[in-house]
Amino acid sequence: MRITRLLTPEDRVESLYANVPFEVQGCESLEVLLEYDRSRAVIDLGCTGPDGWRGWSGGAKKRFVISRTAASTGYCPGVLEAGLWNVVLGLHHVPAEGVRVELTINTPATGGVDAEPSAPAPASTVPASRRRSLPAEAGMTWFAGDCHAHTLHSDGSLSIRQLAAGAARNGLDFLAVTDHNTVSHHPHLLGVGGEYGIALLPGQEVTTVRGHANAYGRINWVDFRRHPDAWLDQAEDEGGFLSINHPVATDCSWQWQLSRKPTHAEIMHETWLPNRRDTSIWAWLSAWGEPVIPLGGGDFHRPEDGHPTGLPTTWVQAEGAGEEELLGGLKSGPTALSMGIDAPLLLRVDGELLAVDAEGTLLIDFEGRRQLIRGPRVTIKDRGAGPYRLETADRQILALT
């Protein structure tokens, strides 16, 4: 079946998502191919079935397959229920003159699911929690990780195994896998994490043109087409939590108005790395007006982008290195952010601040007061004026809590 549509700015005014319906009756697989002039437009791709959402690949794919036992990354395998399905087209960028799209829908599919690329064998690496001796509250350990990363299940270039291998090699204890608008990666995380000796935490980046948020935990798919108030309610009702992503990040900055505010926000993000003197996130925090548990996200997509997983690093106290303990620690806080697992750190322990490996840096509180750190481990009274940050003499931000 071939379907051709001219998408125009008027369509985008009506809705950012266009449904293209098709019937499925008694087949074991389906295949969708999308063609359009990618030099002029950006059209995202997804799919729903009669029983609900089946997957999303955004602008990263022009073909997907779903069958009973397998599916393209970003999509969920399972029974192809009979009835009305929809290809969902996201109208991310539509030129003034419009763009013609052509969909080819094959039932059954004419080809299979793309093979997963090979990944390196697990290597023996000492994780950050054992590399550094950090004081923690009784029965707790500080674990280091990255709260934002992508795979082939959305617009990343690596498989889950390839991503896990690199993150473990970098010394991370955990990595949140947060593919865009899908949970197709969730069933694979526990097994792959066990292979590579790293906790792969389930997340999903709820992605819209007005801002992104990470929903963490073993929760169901979050419908990005709804208002973020619904994202927050669902995440909390299902035992997870929601974090505003990169609130000040060029065209991906947060623009939504909320009835109530999430407890978490991605305060350090890879877009901030080129200019570590940038204080726009502190301006955002002032305007936000409520306490935030800070998270750090490298937003890893592909090796050629030039920054590894774990830059920046999120540190969290937990009783153990399992998924449930780590998610519980991230949910309740406190957390600490640094520019790598061996970089200077600012921790909260037993009601005090502790600057670790930060001699010569400046401690700055949210009211602008400064204190020079003299020594490899310095304890500072917590005045309740956080968040606090460590800076170099030339104002580069190194760490915060």
Tab-separated table of C-alpha atoms in Angstrom:
chain	number	residue	atom	x	y	z
A	1	MET	CA	0.000	0.000	0.000
A	2	ARG	CA	1.336	3.446	-0.943
A	3	ILE	CA	0.018	6.664	0.583
A	4	THR	CA	1.163	10.124	-0.519
A	5	ARG	CA	0.458	13.305	1.418
A	6	LEU	CA	1.465	16.924	1.078
A	7	LEU	CA	2.243	18.260	4.554
A	8	THR	CA	2.038	22.039	4.904
A	9	PRO	CA	2.523	24.647	7.643
A	10	GLU	CA	-1.281	24.695	7.924
A	11	ASP	CA	-1.160	21.004	8.949
A	12	ARG	CA	1.436	21.887	11.566
A	13	VAL	CA	-0.782	24.675	12.902
A	14	GLU	CA	-3.655	22.208	13.269
A	15	SER	CA	-1.517	19.589	15.021
A	16	LEU	CA	2.157	18.726	15.427
A	17	TYR	CA	1.263	15.061	14.805
A	18	ALA	CA	-0.471	13.639	11.732
A	19	ASN	CA	-2.078	10.197	11.846
A	20	VAL	CA	-2.118	8.090	8.688
A	21	PRO	CA	-4.534	5.169	9.228
A	22	PHE	CA	-4.232	1.681	7.727
A	23	GLU	CA	-5.874	-1.699	8.327
A	24	VAL	CA	-4.192	-4.844	9.638
A	25	GLN	CA	-5.998	-8.165	9.282
A	26	GLY	CA	-4.528	-11.566	10.107
A	27	CYS	CA	-0.825	-10.938	9.471
A	28	GLU	CA	2.308	-11.790	11.430
A	29	SER	CA	4.368	-8.690	10.565
A	30	LEU	CA	4.206	-5.207	9.118
A	31	GLU	CA	6.715	-2.870	7.525
A	32	VAL	CA	6.559	0.908	7.083
A	33	LEU	CA	8.846	2.965	4.838
A	34	LEU	CA	8.867	6.770	4.812
A	35	GLU	CA	10.301	8.860	1.966
A	36	TYR	CA	10.521	12.655	1.656
A	37	ASP	CA	13.108	15.305	0.823
A	38	ARG	CA	15.201	15.310	4.015
A	39	SER	CA	17.174	18.345	2.858
A	40	ARG	CA	14.027	20.488	3.246
A	41	ALA	CA	12.083	19.017	6.159
A	42	VAL	CA	12.248	16.893	9.311
A	43	ILE	CA	9.382	14.421	9.726
A	44	ASP	CA	9.365	12.084	12.728
A	45	LEU	CA	8.053	8.534	12.528
A	46	GLY	CA	6.021	6.412	14.947
A	47	CYS	CA	3.204	3.897	15.142
A	48	THR	CA	0.076	2.999	17.117
A	49	GLY	CA	-2.061	-0.130	17.027
A	50	PRO	CA	-5.626	-0.735	18.195
A	51	ASP	CA	-4.322	-1.572	21.671
A	52	GLY	CA	-2.021	1.441	21.953
A	53	TRP	CA	1.433	2.778	21.235
A	54	ARG	CA	3.892	0.504	19.400
A	55	GLY	CA	6.963	2.685	18.972
A	56	TRP	CA	8.760	5.820	17.873
A	57	SER	CA	11.986	6.501	16.008
A	58	GLY	CA	11.672	10.249	15.523
A	59	GLY	CA	13.739	11.449	12.591
A	60	ALA	CA	16.314	8.668	12.939
A	61	LYS	CA	14.687	6.009	10.730
A	62	LYS	CA	12.949	5.788	7.395
A	63	ARG	CA	11.882	2.150	7.856
A	64	PHE	CA	10.642	-0.036	10.670
A	65	VAL	CA	9.334	-3.569	11.068
A	66	ILE	CA	7.096	-4.993	13.797
A	67	SER	CA	6.398	-8.707	14.157
A	68	ARG	CA	5.163	-11.048	16.841
A	69	THR	CA	8.684	-11.896	18.075
A	70	ALA	CA	10.906	-9.015	16.912
A	71	ALA	CA	10.810	-5.334	16.029
A	72	SER	CA	13.081	-2.578	14.822
A	73	THR	CA	14.786	-0.679	17.635
A	74	GLY	CA	12.382	1.878	19.054
A	75	TYR	CA	9.368	-0.377	18.431
A	76	CYS	CA	7.750	-3.089	20.541
A	77	PRO	CA	7.258	-6.628	19.223
A	78	GLY	CA	4.097	-8.583	19.888
A	79	VAL	CA	0.833	-9.722	18.395
A	80	LEU	CA	-0.355	-7.559	15.500
A	81	GLU	CA	-3.920	-7.058	16.617
A	82	ALA	CA	-6.497	-6.802	13.839
A	83	GLY	CA	-8.053	-3.428	13.218
A	84	LEU	CA	-7.109	0.177	12.579
A	85	TRP	CA	-3.455	1.138	12.961
A	86	ASN	CA	-1.847	4.545	12.454
A	87	VAL	CA	1.505	5.707	11.250
A	88	VAL	CA	2.202	8.783	13.381
A	89	LEU	CA	4.136	11.546	11.626
A	90	GLY	CA	5.721	14.235	13.758
A	91	LEU	CA	5.790	17.553	11.897
A	92	HIS	CA	9.057	18.765	13.377
A	93	HIS	CA	10.058	21.041	10.496
A	94	VAL	CA	7.823	21.738	7.498
A	95	PRO	CA	8.928	24.345	4.922
A	96	ALA	CA	6.662	27.172	3.819
A	97	GLU	CA	5.911	25.480	0.495
A	98	GLY	CA	5.155	22.162	2.202
A	99	VAL	CA	6.762	18.761	1.754
A	100	ARG	CA	5.437	15.674	0.010
A	101	VAL	CA	5.776	12.431	1.961
A	102	GLU	CA	5.296	8.906	0.637
A	103	LEU	CA	4.492	6.005	2.935
A	104	THR	CA	4.797	2.390	1.871
A	105	ILE	CA	3.034	-0.043	4.212
A	106	ASN	CA	3.592	-3.767	3.701
A	107	THR	CA	1.596	-6.459	5.536
A	108	PRO	CA	3.381	-8.793	5.869
A	109	ALA	CA	6.826	-7.180	5.915
A	110	THR	CA	9.046	-7.765	2.881
A	111	GLY	CA	12.217	-7.906	5.012
A	112	GLY	CA	13.356	-8.532	8.537
A	113	VAL	CA	14.608	-6.460	11.430
A	114	ASP	CA	18.079	-4.968	11.009
A	115	ALA	CA	20.761	-7.006	12.794
A	116	GLU	CA	22.263	-5.546	15.966
A	117	PRO	CA	25.894	-4.436	15.505
A	118	SER	CA	28.559	-6.411	17.328
A	119	ALA	CA	29.744	-5.180	20.724
A	120	PRO	CA	33.055	-5.661	22.548
A	121	ALA	CA	33.365	-8.358	25.188
A	122	PRO	CA	33.001	-7.256	28.809
A	123	ALA	CA	36.248	-5.907	30.247
A	124	SER	CA	37.460	-5.764	33.830
A	125	THR	CA	37.176	-2.141	35.000
A	126	VAL	CA	37.204	-0.698	38.510
A	127	PRO	CA	34.021	1.397	38.891
A	128	ALA	CA	34.041	4.832	40.464
A	129	SER	CA	32.429	3.652	43.709
A	130	ARG	CA	35.520	1.516	44.379
A	131	ARG	CA	38.053	3.851	42.779
A	132	ARG	CA	37.454	6.720	45.225
A	133	SER	CA	37.094	6.433	48.987
A	134	LEU	CA	34.244	8.848	49.676
A	135	PRO	CA	32.618	9.284	53.084
A	136	ALA	CA	28.902	8.552	53.057
A	137	GLU	CA	26.077	8.217	55.515
A	138	ALA	CA	25.895	4.982	57.523
A	139	GLY	CA	25.259	1.952	55.305
A	140	MET	CA	25.495	3.993	52.107
A	141	THR	CA	27.973	4.309	49.219
A	142	TRP	CA	28.436	7.049	46.644
A	143	PHE	CA	27.878	5.697	43.123
A	144	ALA	CA	28.767	7.560	39.926
A	145	GLY	CA	26.782	7.598	36.725
A	146	ASP	CA	25.186	9.483	33.880
A	147	CYS	CA	21.447	10.193	33.812
A	148	HIS	CA	20.955	10.716	30.069
A	149	ALA	CA	22.009	8.550	27.099
A	150	HIS	CA	20.606	7.241	23.811
A	151	THR	CA	20.935	4.099	21.711
A	152	LEU	CA	19.697	2.750	18.392
A	153	HIS	CA	16.269	2.581	20.037
A	154	SER	CA	16.009	6.288	19.185
A	155	ASP	CA	18.607	8.557	17.569
A	156	GLY	CA	21.813	7.134	19.055
A	157	SER	CA	24.328	5.249	16.912
A	158	LEU	CA	25.205	2.451	19.365
A	159	SER	CA	23.368	-0.656	20.462
A	160	ILE	CA	22.578	-1.087	24.155
A	161	ARG	CA	25.530	-3.495	24.453
A	162	GLN	CA	27.921	-1.075	22.766
A	163	LEU	CA	26.736	1.748	25.010
A	164	ALA	CA	27.061	-0.390	28.159
A	165	ALA	CA	30.567	-1.508	27.186
A	166	GLY	CA	31.754	2.082	26.808
A	167	ALA	CA	30.116	3.317	30.011
A	168	ALA	CA	31.578	0.432	32.039
A	169	ARG	CA	34.997	1.058	30.490
A	170	ASN	CA	34.682	4.710	31.595
A	171	GLY	CA	34.265	3.527	35.194
A	172	LEU	CA	30.588	4.366	35.664
A	173	ASP	CA	28.529	2.446	38.206
A	174	PHE	CA	25.258	3.262	36.428
A	175	LEU	CA	23.871	4.751	33.245
A	176	ALA	CA	20.261	5.791	32.584
A	177	VAL	CA	19.179	4.819	29.056
A	178	THR	CA	16.620	7.440	28.044
A	179	ASP	CA	15.629	6.895	24.432
A	180	HIS	CA	13.146	9.354	22.939
A	181	ASN	CA	9.414	8.644	23.325
A	182	THR	CA	9.784	4.872	23.619
A	183	VAL	CA	10.256	2.118	26.184
A	184	SER	CA	11.326	-0.544	23.676
A	185	HIS	CA	14.790	-0.602	25.285
A	186	HIS	CA	13.531	-1.330	28.815
A	187	PRO	CA	13.252	-5.143	28.546
A	188	HIS	CA	16.931	-5.421	27.553
A	189	LEU	CA	18.563	-3.261	30.224
A	190	LEU	CA	18.806	-5.661	33.157
A	191	GLY	CA	20.400	-8.476	31.154
A	192	VAL	CA	22.855	-6.297	29.246
A	193	GLY	CA	23.808	-4.404	32.396
A	194	GLY	CA	24.572	-7.710	34.107
A	195	GLU	CA	26.798	-8.727	31.189
A	196	TYR	CA	28.912	-5.597	31.465
A	197	GLY	CA	28.839	-5.040	35.217
A	198	ILE	CA	26.960	-1.752	35.122
A	199	ALA	CA	23.449	-0.822	36.228
A	200	LEU	CA	21.467	0.337	33.196
A	201	LEU	CA	18.570	2.326	34.591
A	202	PRO	CA	15.254	2.533	32.709
A	203	GLY	CA	14.267	5.974	31.480
A	204	GLN	CA	12.528	7.615	28.549
A	205	GLU	CA	13.083	11.113	27.210
A	206	VAL	CA	9.644	12.612	26.706
A	207	THR	CA	10.433	14.844	23.746
A	208	THR	CA	8.488	17.748	22.258
A	209	VAL	CA	9.298	20.964	20.399
A	210	ARG	CA	8.603	22.915	23.617
A	211	GLY	CA	10.992	21.006	25.824
A	212	HIS	CA	12.159	17.587	26.968
A	213	ALA	CA	11.907	15.699	30.265
A	214	ASN	CA	13.265	12.359	31.432
A	215	ALA	CA	10.818	9.969	33.087
A	216	TYR	CA	12.762	7.454	35.197
A	217	GLY	CA	11.694	4.040	36.462
A	218	ARG	CA	9.894	0.900	35.345
A	219	ILE	CA	6.907	2.888	34.198
A	220	ASN	CA	4.756	2.604	31.108
A	221	TRP	CA	5.267	4.637	27.969
A	222	VAL	CA	4.530	8.328	28.590
A	223	ASP	CA	2.407	9.969	25.899
A	224	PHE	CA	4.457	12.973	24.753
A	225	ARG	CA	1.421	14.341	22.890
A	226	ARG	CA	-0.248	15.203	26.213
A	227	HIS	CA	0.515	18.167	28.480
A	228	PRO	CA	3.545	17.685	30.809
A	229	ASP	CA	1.225	17.848	33.832
A	230	ALA	CA	0.084	14.377	32.723
A	231	TRP	CA	3.696	13.179	32.363
A	232	LEU	CA	4.425	14.195	35.936
A	233	ASP	CA	1.258	12.599	37.322
A	234	GLN	CA	1.921	9.322	35.521
A	235	ALA	CA	5.576	9.101	36.520
A	236	GLU	CA	4.774	9.634	40.184
A	237	ASP	CA	1.654	7.418	40.180
A	238	GLU	CA	3.707	4.535	38.747
A	239	GLY	CA	6.554	4.913	41.244
A	240	GLY	CA	9.020	6.847	39.095
A	241	PHE	CA	9.977	10.499	38.851
A	242	LEU	CA	10.234	13.207	36.210
A	243	SER	CA	13.162	15.544	35.578
A	244	ILE	CA	13.220	18.650	33.361
A	245	ASN	CA	15.971	18.184	30.774
A	246	HIS	CA	18.510	20.857	29.745
A	247	PRO	CA	16.228	23.777	30.736
A	248	VAL	CA	18.418	26.299	28.871
A	249	ALA	CA	19.670	24.564	25.721
A	250	THR	CA	19.147	26.665	22.575
A	251	ASP	CA	16.098	25.383	20.666
A	252	CYS	CA	15.505	22.549	23.181
A	253	SER	CA	14.990	24.823	26.213
A	254	TRP	CA	12.023	24.240	28.530
A	255	GLN	CA	8.994	26.362	27.554
A	256	TRP	CA	6.038	24.581	29.165
A	257	GLN	CA	3.937	26.050	31.969
A	258	LEU	CA	3.185	23.520	34.714
A	259	SER	CA	0.466	23.287	37.347
A	260	ARG	CA	3.100	21.969	39.766
A	261	LYS	CA	6.819	21.513	39.412
A	262	PRO	CA	8.875	18.307	39.277
A	263	THR	CA	11.433	17.756	42.014
A	264	HIS	CA	14.329	17.159	39.592
A	265	ALA	CA	16.111	19.021	36.802
A	266	GLU	CA	19.112	18.351	34.589
A	267	ILE	CA	21.347	21.158	35.819
A	268	MET	CA	24.513	19.977	34.040
A	269	HIS	CA	24.129	18.982	30.389
A	270	GLU	CA	26.560	18.432	27.524
A	271	THR	CA	25.483	21.681	25.804
A	272	TRP	CA	27.049	23.511	28.742
A	273	LEU	CA	30.497	21.891	28.314
A	274	PRO	CA	31.974	24.295	25.705
A	275	ASN	CA	31.522	27.270	28.065
A	276	ARG	CA	31.830	26.288	31.711
A	277	ARG	CA	31.511	29.900	32.794
A	278	ASP	CA	27.925	29.989	31.533
A	279	THR	CA	25.642	30.914	34.433
A	280	SER	CA	22.343	30.778	32.540
A	281	ILE	CA	21.315	27.657	34.465
A	282	TRP	CA	21.657	29.635	37.733
A	283	ALA	CA	19.389	32.300	36.294
A	284	TRP	CA	16.894	29.563	35.433
A	285	LEU	CA	17.129	28.161	38.965
A	286	SER	CA	16.380	31.608	40.404
A	287	ALA	CA	13.325	31.940	38.169
A	288	TRP	CA	12.188	28.354	38.923
A	289	GLY	CA	11.838	29.389	42.541
A	290	GLU	CA	11.630	25.960	44.173
A	291	PRO	CA	14.234	23.476	45.451
A	292	VAL	CA	15.549	21.073	42.825
A	293	ILE	CA	17.405	17.761	43.058
A	294	PRO	CA	20.092	18.293	40.395
A	295	LEU	CA	20.972	15.667	37.812
A	296	GLY	CA	23.760	15.581	35.238
A	297	GLY	CA	23.291	14.249	31.734
A	298	GLY	CA	25.877	13.754	29.022
A	299	ASP	CA	23.062	13.128	26.517
A	300	PHE	CA	25.343	10.684	24.699
A	301	HIS	CA	24.300	9.904	21.118
A	302	ARG	CA	27.417	8.857	19.171
A	303	PRO	CA	31.168	8.579	19.779
A	304	GLU	CA	32.033	11.107	17.081
A	305	ASP	CA	30.277	13.856	19.087
A	306	GLY	CA	33.464	14.003	21.127
A	307	HIS	CA	32.378	13.542	24.747
A	308	PRO	CA	32.096	10.234	26.633
A	309	THR	CA	29.358	8.934	28.892
A	310	GLY	CA	29.874	10.277	32.393
A	311	LEU	CA	30.658	13.845	31.395
A	312	PRO	CA	29.135	15.335	33.472
A	313	THR	CA	28.906	12.768	36.281
A	314	THR	CA	26.001	12.350	38.705
A	315	TRP	CA	26.855	10.964	42.160
A	316	VAL	CA	24.193	9.454	44.385
A	317	GLN	CA	24.167	7.711	47.755
A	318	ALA	CA	22.525	4.286	47.804
A	319	GLU	CA	22.614	1.088	49.842
A	320	GLY	CA	23.639	-0.943	46.807
A	321	ALA	CA	24.386	-0.844	43.093
A	322	GLY	CA	21.094	-2.378	41.947
A	323	GLU	CA	18.449	-0.651	39.853
A	324	GLU	CA	15.950	-0.239	42.674
A	325	GLU	CA	18.500	1.174	45.145
A	326	LEU	CA	20.012	3.595	42.645
A	327	LEU	CA	16.662	4.874	41.385
A	328	GLY	CA	15.552	5.298	44.996
A	329	GLY	CA	18.663	7.328	45.773
A	330	LEU	CA	18.252	9.520	42.711
A	331	LYS	CA	14.580	10.041	43.495
A	332	SER	CA	15.128	11.194	47.083
A	333	GLY	CA	18.576	12.820	46.794
A	334	PRO	CA	20.942	14.282	47.710
A	335	THR	CA	22.982	14.174	44.522
A	336	ALA	CA	26.285	15.736	43.519
A	337	LEU	CA	27.520	16.640	40.032
A	338	SER	CA	31.108	16.734	38.799
A	339	MET	CA	33.064	16.993	35.567
A	340	GLY	CA	34.126	13.335	35.539
A	341	ILE	CA	34.528	10.529	38.068
A	342	ASP	CA	38.013	11.643	39.171
A	343	ALA	CA	37.239	15.395	39.222
A	344	PRO	CA	36.758	17.686	42.260
A	345	LEU	CA	33.578	16.910	44.191
A	346	LEU	CA	31.207	18.698	46.524
A	347	LEU	CA	29.179	16.276	48.642
A	348	ARG	CA	26.485	16.558	51.316
A	349	VAL	CA	27.164	14.088	54.133
A	350	ASP	CA	25.447	14.045	57.538
A	351	GLY	CA	24.223	17.616	57.180
A	352	GLU	CA	27.574	19.099	56.164
A	353	LEU	CA	29.299	19.962	52.894
A	354	LEU	CA	32.512	18.181	51.980
A	355	ALA	CA	34.855	19.438	49.248
A	356	VAL	CA	36.947	16.550	47.927
A	357	ASP	CA	40.106	16.932	45.802
A	358	ALA	CA	39.173	20.593	45.331
A	359	GLU	CA	42.093	22.498	46.841
A	360	GLY	CA	42.390	26.026	45.449
A	361	THR	CA	38.814	26.168	44.164
A	362	LEU	CA	36.100	28.565	45.284
A	363	LEU	CA	32.921	27.424	47.025
A	364	ILE	CA	30.023	29.687	46.029
A	365	ASP	CA	26.549	29.514	47.519
A	366	PHE	CA	23.286	30.536	45.860
A	367	GLU	CA	23.500	33.975	47.468
A	368	GLY	CA	26.912	34.608	45.907
A	369	ARG	CA	29.102	34.220	49.021
A	370	ARG	CA	32.558	32.740	48.382
A	371	GLN	CA	35.017	30.621	50.337
A	372	LEU	CA	38.464	29.439	49.232
A	373	ILE	CA	39.010	25.703	49.651
A	374	ARG	CA	42.334	25.014	51.389
A	375	GLY	CA	43.134	21.329	51.560
A	376	PRO	CA	42.295	18.020	49.820
A	377	ARG	CA	39.220	17.386	52.026
A	378	VAL	CA	37.483	20.318	53.610
A	379	THR	CA	34.269	20.247	55.650
A	380	ILE	CA	32.033	23.319	55.422
A	381	LYS	CA	28.947	24.205	57.407
A	382	ASP	CA	25.787	23.982	55.312
A	383	ARG	CA	24.133	27.415	55.663
A	384	GLY	CA	21.040	26.288	53.786
A	385	ALA	CA	21.939	28.559	50.872
A	386	GLY	CA	22.278	25.868	48.207
A	387	PRO	CA	22.667	24.826	45.562
A	388	TYR	CA	26.393	25.250	46.035
A	389	ARG	CA	29.066	25.091	43.357
A	390	LEU	CA	32.841	24.847	43.051
A	391	GLU	CA	34.597	27.133	40.579
A	392	THR	CA	38.144	27.667	39.395
A	393	ALA	CA	39.771	31.070	39.828
A	394	ASP	CA	38.752	31.914	36.250
A	395	ARG	CA	35.087	31.058	37.015
A	396	GLN	CA	34.803	27.649	35.355
A	397	ILE	CA	32.212	25.568	37.182
A	398	LEU	CA	33.636	22.212	38.346
A	399	ALA	CA	31.032	20.690	40.653
A	400	LEU	CA	27.762	21.349	42.431
A	401	THR	CA	25.436	19.941	45.017
